[in-house]
Amino acid sequence: MFGTMSMLYGTLLHQDAPPRDTNFAPAFVLPKSTIRVIHSTLTLLNTVANLELKLFQDILGAEGISLQLRHIATYLLWYCSSDDLSSENQQLLHLVIQLVGYFAVKNHDNQLILQSGFTPTVLRQLCSLPFSYFCQPELTLILFPTLLACCYGNQETRKILDQELSYEMLEEFARSPAAQSSLLMKIINS
């Protein structure tokens, strides 16, 4: 969307960027100015998804852009999901989770993109978020709609999800009154 993915990709994954080590939490802190740019860009993308979901999915699902999105999501999920989340990182994490949900919801090709690539994939990273995202209602309201969006109508991604966690837990959430307030759940149920 208007070069935002390329800008984020260049900002986060430039040649001198610290490499992602999946065995360790990041040993660096992104500059505040970078955090603000990422936050604003993710907010813009989520707003576009709310307004024009099909356009959003078609543009971000295009061949080169979808790979950028996958790399950005992987990097930000890794960077933001340590156990001791700062409020800035938690806000970014929530925006990334929401973005992934909009990208995947009812879109088979985009769902497959999230389970491809180097491990851990975006889908596996979502399943490996801190335990609080699976037990605190205010955090399950953020994560569970995206997990459901990633596997809705897609047996391949559903199998991966079944390996990582209990799908029954997600189904129970989907039937709960709290789930009805989620925009992603409204899209899934439409």
Coordinates of N, CA and C in Angstrom, one line a residue:
M1 N 0.8 -1.2 0.0 CA 0.0 0.0 0.0 C 0.9 1.2 0.0
F2 N 1.0 1.8 -1.1 CA 1.7 3.1 -1.3 C 3.1 3.0 -0.8
G3 N 3.7 1.8 -1.0 CA 5.2 1.6 -0.6 C 5.4 1.4 0.8
T4 N 4.4 1.2 1.6 CA 4.6 1.1 3.1 C 5.3 -0.2 3.4
M5 N 5.0 -1.3 2.7 CA 5.7 -2.6 3.1 C 7.2 -2.5 2.7
S6 N 7.5 -1.9 1.5 CA 8.9 -1.7 1.1 C 9.6 -0.8 2.1
M7 N 9.0 0.2 2.6 CA 9.6 1.1 3.6 C 9.9 0.4 4.9
L8 N 8.9 -0.4 5.4 CA 9.1 -1.2 6.6 C 10.2 -2.2 6.4
Y9 N 10.2 -2.9 5.3 CA 11.2 -3.9 5.0 C 12.6 -3.3 5.0
G10 N 12.7 -2.1 4.3 CA 14.0 -1.4 4.3 C 14.5 -0.9 5.7
T11 N 13.5 -0.5 6.5 CA 13.8 0.0 7.8 C 14.2 -1.1 8.7
L12 N 13.5 -2.2 8.7 CA 13.8 -3.3 9.7 C 14.8 -4.3 9.2
L13 N 14.9 -4.6 7.9 CA 15.7 -5.7 7.4 C 16.8 -5.2 6.5
H14 N 17.3 -4.0 6.7 CA 18.3 -3.5 5.9 C 19.6 -4.3 6.1
Q15 N 20.6 -4.1 5.2 CA 21.8 -4.9 5.2 C 22.5 -4.9 6.6
D16 N 22.5 -3.8 7.3 CA 23.2 -3.8 8.6 C 22.3 -4.1 9.8
A17 N 21.1 -4.6 9.5 CA 20.2 -4.9 10.6 C 20.7 -6.1 11.4
P18 N 20.6 -6.1 12.7 CA 21.0 -7.3 13.5 C 20.2 -8.5 13.1
P19 N 20.8 -9.6 12.9 CA 20.1 -10.8 12.5 C 19.2 -11.3 13.5
R20 N 18.1 -12.0 13.1 CA 17.2 -12.6 14.0 C 17.7 -13.9 14.5
D21 N 17.9 -14.1 15.7 CA 18.3 -15.4 16.3 C 17.2 -15.9 17.1
T22 N 16.6 -17.0 16.5 CA 15.3 -17.5 17.1 C 15.6 -18.2 18.5
N23 N 16.8 -18.4 18.8 CA 17.1 -19.0 20.1 C 17.2 -18.0 21.3
F24 N 17.3 -16.7 20.9 CA 17.5 -15.7 21.9 C 16.6 -14.5 21.6
A25 N 16.2 -13.8 22.7 CA 15.5 -12.5 22.5 C 16.4 -11.5 22.0
P26 N 15.9 -10.5 21.3 CA 16.8 -9.5 20.7 C 17.7 -8.8 21.8
A27 N 18.9 -8.6 21.4 CA 19.9 -7.9 22.4 C 20.1 -6.5 22.0
F28 N 19.1 -5.9 21.3 CA 19.2 -4.5 20.9 C 17.8 -3.9 21.1
V29 N 17.8 -2.6 21.0 CA 16.5 -1.9 21.1 C 16.4 -1.0 19.8
L30 N 15.2 -1.1 19.2 CA 15.0 -0.2 18.0 C 14.9 1.2 18.5
P31 N 15.4 2.2 17.7 CA 15.3 3.6 18.1 C 13.8 4.0 18.2
K32 N 13.5 4.9 19.1 CA 12.1 5.4 19.3 C 11.5 5.9 18.0
S33 N 12.3 6.6 17.2 CA 11.8 7.1 15.9 C 11.4 6.0 15.0
T34 N 12.1 4.9 15.0 CA 11.8 3.7 14.2 C 10.5 3.1 14.7
I35 N 10.4 3.0 16.0 CA 9.2 2.4 16.6 C 8.0 3.2 16.2
R36 N 8.1 4.5 16.2 CA 7.0 5.4 15.8 C 6.6 5.2 14.4
V37 N 7.5 5.1 13.5 CA 7.3 4.9 12.1 C 6.6 3.5 11.9
I38 N 7.1 2.5 12.6 CA 6.4 1.2 12.4 C 5.0 1.2 13.0
H39 N 4.8 1.8 14.1 CA 3.5 1.9 14.8 C 2.5 2.6 13.8
S40 N 2.9 3.8 13.3 CA 2.1 4.5 12.4 C 1.7 3.7 11.1
T41 N 2.7 3.1 10.6 CA 2.5 2.3 9.3 C 1.6 1.1 9.6
L42 N 1.8 0.4 10.7 CA 0.9 -0.7 11.0 C -0.5 -0.2 11.2
T43 N -0.7 0.9 11.9 CA -2.0 1.5 12.2 C -2.7 1.8 10.8
L44 N -1.9 2.4 9.9 CA -2.5 2.8 8.6 C -2.9 1.5 7.9
L45 N -2.1 0.5 7.8 CA -2.4 -0.7 7.1 C -3.6 -1.4 7.7
N46 N -3.7 -1.4 9.0 CA -4.9 -2.0 9.7 C -6.2 -1.2 9.4
T47 N -6.0 0.1 9.3 CA -7.2 0.9 9.0 C -7.7 0.7 7.5
V48 N -6.7 0.5 6.6 CA -7.1 0.2 5.2 C -7.8 -1.2 5.2
A49 N -7.3 -2.1 5.9 CA -7.9 -3.4 6.0 C -9.3 -3.4 6.5
N50 N -9.6 -2.5 7.5 CA -10.9 -2.3 8.0 C -11.8 -1.7 6.9
L51 N -11.3 -0.9 6.1 CA -12.1 -0.2 5.1 C -12.3 -1.0 3.8
E52 N -11.3 -1.6 3.3 CA -11.3 -2.3 2.1 C -10.5 -3.6 2.2
L53 N -11.0 -4.6 2.8 CA -10.3 -5.8 3.1 C -9.8 -6.5 1.8
K54 N -10.7 -6.6 0.8 CA -10.3 -7.3 -0.4 C -9.1 -6.6 -1.1
L55 N -9.2 -5.3 -1.2 CA -8.1 -4.6 -1.8 C -6.8 -4.8 -1.0
F56 N -6.9 -4.6 0.3 CA -5.8 -4.8 1.2 C -5.2 -6.2 1.0
Q57 N -6.0 -7.3 1.0 CA -5.5 -8.6 0.8 C -4.9 -8.8 -0.6
D58 N -5.5 -8.3 -1.6 CA -5.0 -8.4 -3.0 C -3.6 -7.8 -3.1
I59 N -3.5 -6.6 -2.6 CA -2.2 -5.8 -2.8 C -1.1 -6.5 -1.9
L60 N -1.4 -6.8 -0.7 CA -0.4 -7.4 0.2 C -0.1 -8.8 -0.1
G61 N -1.0 -9.5 -0.8 CA -0.9 -10.8 -1.2 C -0.1 -11.0 -2.5
A62 N 0.2 -9.9 -3.2 CA 1.0 -10.0 -4.5 C 2.3 -10.6 -4.2
E63 N 2.9 -11.2 -5.2 CA 4.1 -12.1 -5.0 C 5.2 -11.4 -4.2
G64 N 5.8 -10.3 -4.6 CA 6.9 -9.7 -3.8 C 6.5 -9.1 -2.5
I65 N 5.3 -8.5 -2.5 CA 4.9 -7.8 -1.3 C 4.5 -8.8 -0.2
S66 N 4.0 -9.9 -0.6 CA 3.6 -10.9 0.5 C 4.8 -11.5 1.2
L67 N 5.9 -11.6 0.4 CA 7.2 -12.1 1.1 C 7.7 -11.0 2.0
Q68 N 7.6 -9.8 1.6 CA 8.0 -8.7 2.5 C 7.2 -8.7 3.8
L69 N 5.9 -8.8 3.6 CA 5.0 -8.9 4.8 C 5.4 -10.0 5.7
R70 N 5.6 -11.2 5.1 CA 6.0 -12.3 5.9 C 7.3 -12.1 6.7
H71 N 8.3 -11.5 6.0 CA 9.5 -11.2 6.7 C 9.4 -10.2 7.8
I72 N 8.6 -9.2 7.5 CA 8.4 -8.1 8.5 C 7.6 -8.7 9.7
A73 N 6.6 -9.4 9.5 CA 5.8 -10.0 10.6 C 6.7 -11.0 11.4
T74 N 7.5 -11.8 10.7 CA 8.3 -12.7 11.5 C 9.3 -11.9 12.3
Y75 N 9.9 -10.9 11.8 CA 10.9 -10.1 12.5 C 10.2 -9.4 13.7
L76 N 9.1 -8.7 13.5 CA 8.4 -8.0 14.6 C 7.9 -9.0 15.6
L77 N 7.3 -10.1 15.2 CA 6.9 -11.1 16.2 C 8.1 -11.5 17.1
W78 N 9.2 -11.7 16.5 CA 10.4 -12.1 17.3 C 10.8 -11.0 18.2
Y79 N 10.9 -9.8 17.6 CA 11.4 -8.6 18.4 C 10.5 -8.2 19.5
C80 N 9.2 -8.3 19.3 CA 8.2 -7.8 20.3 C 7.7 -8.8 21.3
S81 N 8.0 -10.1 21.1 CA 7.3 -11.1 21.9 C 8.1 -11.7 23.1
S82 N 9.1 -10.9 23.6 CA 9.8 -11.4 24.7 C 8.9 -11.4 25.9
D83 N 9.2 -12.2 27.0 CA 8.4 -12.3 28.1 C 8.2 -11.0 28.9
D84 N 9.2 -10.1 28.8 CA 9.0 -8.8 29.5 C 8.8 -7.7 28.5
L85 N 7.5 -7.7 28.1 CA 7.2 -6.7 27.0 C 7.1 -5.3 27.6
S86 N 7.7 -4.3 26.9 CA 7.5 -2.9 27.2 C 6.1 -2.6 26.6
S87 N 5.6 -1.5 27.1 CA 4.2 -1.1 26.5 C 4.3 -0.8 25.0
E88 N 5.5 -0.2 24.6 CA 5.6 0.1 23.2 C 5.7 -1.2 22.3
N89 N 6.5 -2.2 22.8 CA 6.6 -3.4 22.1 C 5.2 -4.2 22.1
Q90 N 4.5 -4.1 23.2 CA 3.2 -4.8 23.3 C 2.2 -4.2 22.3
Q91 N 2.2 -2.8 22.2 CA 1.4 -2.2 21.2 C 1.7 -2.6 19.8
L92 N 3.0 -2.7 19.5 CA 3.5 -3.1 18.1 C 3.1 -4.6 17.9
L93 N 3.2 -5.4 18.9 CA 2.9 -6.8 18.8 C 1.4 -6.9 18.5
H94 N 0.6 -6.2 19.2 CA -0.9 -6.2 18.9 C -1.2 -5.8 17.5
L95 N -0.5 -4.8 17.0 CA -0.8 -4.3 15.6 C -0.3 -5.3 14.6
V96 N 0.8 -6.0 14.9 CA 1.3 -7.0 14.0 C 0.3 -8.2 14.0
I97 N -0.2 -8.6 15.1 CA -1.1 -9.7 15.2 C -2.4 -9.4 14.4
Q98 N -2.9 -8.2 14.6 CA -4.1 -7.7 13.9 C -3.8 -7.7 12.4
L99 N -2.7 -7.2 12.0 CA -2.4 -7.1 10.5 C -2.3 -8.6 9.9
V100 N -1.7 -9.5 10.6 CA -1.7 -10.9 10.1 C -3.1 -11.4 10.0
G101 N -3.9 -11.1 10.9 CA -5.3 -11.6 10.9 C -6.0 -11.1 9.7
Y102 N -5.9 -9.8 9.4 CA -6.6 -9.2 8.2 C -6.0 -9.8 6.9
F103 N -4.7 -10.0 6.9 CA -4.1 -10.6 5.7 C -4.6 -12.0 5.4
A104 N -4.8 -12.8 6.5 CA -5.2 -14.2 6.3 C -6.7 -14.5 6.2
V105 N -7.5 -13.6 6.8 CA -8.9 -14.0 7.0 C -9.6 -14.3 5.6
K106 N -10.1 -15.5 5.5 CA -10.9 -16.0 4.4 C -10.1 -15.9 3.1
N107 N -8.7 -16.0 3.1 CA -7.9 -15.9 1.9 C -6.9 -17.1 2.0
H108 N -7.2 -18.1 1.3 CA -6.4 -19.3 1.3 C -5.0 -19.1 0.9
D109 N -4.7 -18.4 -0.1 CA -3.3 -18.1 -0.6 C -2.5 -17.4 0.5
N110 N -3.1 -16.4 1.1 CA -2.4 -15.6 2.1 C -2.2 -16.4 3.4
Q111 N -3.2 -17.3 3.7 CA -3.0 -18.2 4.8 C -1.7 -19.1 4.6
L112 N -1.6 -19.6 3.4 CA -0.4 -20.5 3.1 C 0.9 -19.7 3.2
I113 N 0.9 -18.5 2.9 CA 2.1 -17.7 3.0 C 2.6 -17.6 4.4
L114 N 1.6 -17.6 5.4 CA 2.0 -17.4 6.8 C 2.5 -18.7 7.4
Q115 N 2.4 -19.8 6.7 CA 2.9 -21.1 7.2 C 4.1 -21.6 6.4
S116 N 4.6 -20.7 5.5 CA 5.7 -21.1 4.7 C 7.0 -20.3 5.1
G117 N 8.1 -20.6 4.6 CA 9.3 -19.9 4.9 C 10.1 -20.6 6.0
F118 N 11.2 -19.9 6.4 CA 12.0 -20.5 7.5 C 11.3 -20.6 8.8
T119 N 11.7 -21.6 9.6 CA 11.0 -21.8 10.9 C 11.7 -21.0 11.9
P120 N 11.0 -20.6 12.9 CA 9.6 -20.7 13.0 C 8.8 -19.8 12.0
T121 N 7.8 -20.3 11.4 CA 7.0 -19.5 10.5 C 6.1 -18.5 11.3
V122 N 5.5 -17.6 10.6 CA 4.6 -16.6 11.3 C 3.5 -17.4 12.1
L123 N 2.9 -18.4 11.5 CA 1.9 -19.1 12.2 C 2.4 -19.8 13.5
R124 N 3.6 -20.4 13.4 CA 4.2 -21.0 14.6 C 4.6 -20.0 15.6
Q125 N 5.0 -18.8 15.2 CA 5.4 -17.7 16.1 C 4.2 -17.3 16.9
L126 N 3.0 -17.1 16.2 CA 1.8 -16.8 16.8 C 1.4 -17.8 17.9
C127 N 1.6 -19.0 17.6 CA 1.3 -20.1 18.5 C 2.3 -20.2 19.7
S128 N 3.4 -19.5 19.6 CA 4.4 -19.5 20.6 C 4.5 -18.2 21.4
L129 N 3.5 -17.4 21.3 CA 3.6 -16.1 22.0 C 3.5 -16.4 23.5
P130 N 3.9 -15.5 24.4 CA 3.9 -15.7 25.8 C 2.5 -16.3 26.3
F131 N 2.6 -17.1 27.3 CA 1.5 -17.8 27.9 C 0.3 -16.9 28.2
S132 N 0.6 -15.6 28.6 CA -0.5 -14.7 28.9 C -1.5 -14.5 27.7
Y133 N -1.0 -14.6 26.5 CA -1.9 -14.5 25.3 C -2.9 -15.6 25.2
F134 N -2.7 -16.7 25.9 CA -3.6 -17.8 25.8 C -4.5 -18.0 27.1
C135 N -4.3 -17.1 28.1 CA -5.1 -17.2 29.3 C -5.7 -15.9 29.8
Q136 N -5.2 -14.8 29.4 CA -5.8 -13.5 29.9 C -6.8 -13.1 28.8
P137 N -8.1 -12.9 29.2 CA -9.1 -12.6 28.3 C -8.8 -11.4 27.4
E138 N -8.2 -10.3 27.9 CA -8.0 -9.1 27.1 C -6.9 -9.4 26.0
L139 N -6.0 -10.4 26.2 CA -5.0 -10.8 25.3 C -5.5 -11.9 24.3
T140 N -6.3 -12.8 24.8 CA -6.9 -13.8 23.9 C -7.8 -13.1 22.9
L141 N -8.4 -12.0 23.3 CA -9.3 -11.2 22.3 C -8.5 -10.7 21.2
I142 N -7.2 -10.5 21.4 CA -6.3 -10.0 20.3 C -5.8 -11.2 19.5
L143 N -5.3 -12.2 20.1 CA -4.6 -13.3 19.4 C -5.6 -14.3 18.8
F144 N -6.6 -14.8 19.5 CA -7.4 -15.9 19.0 C -8.1 -15.6 17.7
P145 N -8.7 -14.4 17.5 CA -9.3 -14.1 16.2 C -8.3 -14.2 15.0
T146 N -7.0 -13.8 15.3 CA -6.0 -14.0 14.2 C -5.7 -15.4 14.0
L147 N -5.6 -16.2 15.0 CA -5.3 -17.6 14.9 C -6.4 -18.3 14.1
L148 N -7.7 -18.0 14.4 CA -8.8 -18.5 13.7 C -8.8 -18.0 12.2
A149 N -8.4 -16.8 12.0 CA -8.4 -16.3 10.6 C -7.3 -17.0 9.8
C150 N -6.2 -17.4 10.5 CA -5.1 -18.1 9.8 C -5.5 -19.5 9.3
C151 N -6.5 -20.1 9.9 CA -6.8 -21.5 9.6 C -8.3 -21.7 9.1
Y152 N -9.0 -20.6 9.1 CA -10.4 -20.7 8.7 C -10.5 -21.2 7.2
G153 N -11.1 -22.4 7.1 CA -11.3 -23.0 5.7 C -10.1 -23.5 5.1
N154 N -9.0 -23.7 5.9 CA -7.7 -24.2 5.3 C -7.2 -25.4 6.1
Q155 N -7.3 -26.5 5.6 CA -6.8 -27.7 6.3 C -5.3 -27.8 6.6
E156 N -4.5 -27.2 5.7 CA -3.1 -27.2 5.9 C -2.7 -26.4 7.1
T157 N -3.2 -25.2 7.2 CA -2.9 -24.4 8.3 C -3.5 -24.9 9.6
R158 N -4.7 -25.5 9.5 CA -5.4 -26.1 10.6 C -4.5 -27.2 11.2
K159 N -3.9 -28.0 10.4 CA -3.1 -29.1 10.9 C -1.9 -28.6 11.7
I160 N -1.3 -27.5 11.2 CA -0.2 -26.9 11.9 C -0.7 -26.4 13.3
L161 N -1.8 -25.7 13.2 CA -2.3 -25.1 14.5 C -2.6 -26.3 15.5
D162 N -3.2 -27.4 15.0 CA -3.5 -28.5 15.8 C -2.2 -29.1 16.5
Q163 N -1.1 -29.0 15.8 CA 0.2 -29.5 16.4 C 0.7 -28.6 17.5
E164 N 0.3 -27.3 17.4 CA 0.8 -26.3 18.4 C -0.1 -26.1 19.6
L165 N -1.4 -26.2 19.4 CA -2.3 -25.9 20.5 C -3.6 -26.6 20.3
S166 N -4.5 -26.5 21.2 CA -5.8 -27.1 21.2 C -6.8 -26.2 20.4
Y167 N -7.2 -26.8 19.2 CA -8.2 -26.0 18.4 C -9.5 -25.9 19.2
E168 N -9.8 -26.8 20.0 CA -11.0 -26.7 20.8 C -11.1 -25.4 21.7
M169 N -9.9 -25.0 22.1 CA -9.8 -23.7 22.9 C -10.2 -22.5 22.0
L170 N -9.8 -22.6 20.7 CA -10.2 -21.5 19.8 C -11.7 -21.6 19.5
E171 N -12.2 -22.8 19.3 CA -13.7 -22.9 19.0 C -14.5 -22.4 20.2
E172 N -14.0 -22.7 21.4 CA -14.7 -22.2 22.6 C -14.7 -20.7 22.6
F173 N -13.6 -20.1 22.3 CA -13.5 -18.7 22.2 C -14.4 -18.1 21.2
A174 N -14.5 -18.7 20.0 CA -15.3 -18.3 18.9 C -16.8 -18.2 19.3
R175 N -17.2 -19.1 20.2 CA -18.6 -19.1 20.7 C -18.9 -18.2 21.8
S176 N -17.8 -17.6 22.4 CA -18.0 -16.8 23.6 C -18.6 -15.4 23.2
P177 N -19.3 -14.7 24.1 CA -19.8 -13.4 23.9 C -18.7 -12.4 23.6
A178 N -17.5 -12.6 24.2 CA -16.4 -11.6 24.0 C -15.9 -11.6 22.6
A179 N -16.0 -12.8 21.9 CA -15.5 -12.9 20.5 C -16.4 -12.1 19.6
Q180 N -17.6 -11.8 19.9 CA -18.5 -11.1 19.0 C -18.1 -9.6 18.9
S181 N -17.3 -9.1 19.8 CA -16.8 -7.7 19.6 C -15.6 -7.6 18.7
S182 N -15.0 -8.7 18.3 CA -13.9 -8.6 17.4 C -14.3 -8.5 15.9
L183 N -13.7 -7.5 15.3 CA -13.9 -7.3 13.8 C -13.6 -8.5 13.0
L184 N -12.4 -9.1 13.3 CA -12.0 -10.3 12.6 C -13.1 -11.4 12.8
M185 N -13.6 -11.6 14.0 CA -14.6 -12.6 14.2 C -15.9 -12.3 13.4
K186 N -16.2 -11.0 13.3 CA -17.4 -10.7 12.5 C -17.2 -11.0 11.0
I187 N -15.9 -10.9 10.5 CA -15.6 -11.2 9.1 C -15.7 -12.7 9.0
I188 N -15.1 -13.5 9.9 CA -15.1 -14.9 9.8 C -16.5 -15.5 9.8
N189 N -17.4 -14.9 10.7 CA -18.8 -15.3 10.8 C -19.7 -14.8 9.7
S190 N -19.2 -14.0 8.8 CA -20.1 -13.4 7.8 C -20.2 -14.3 6.6

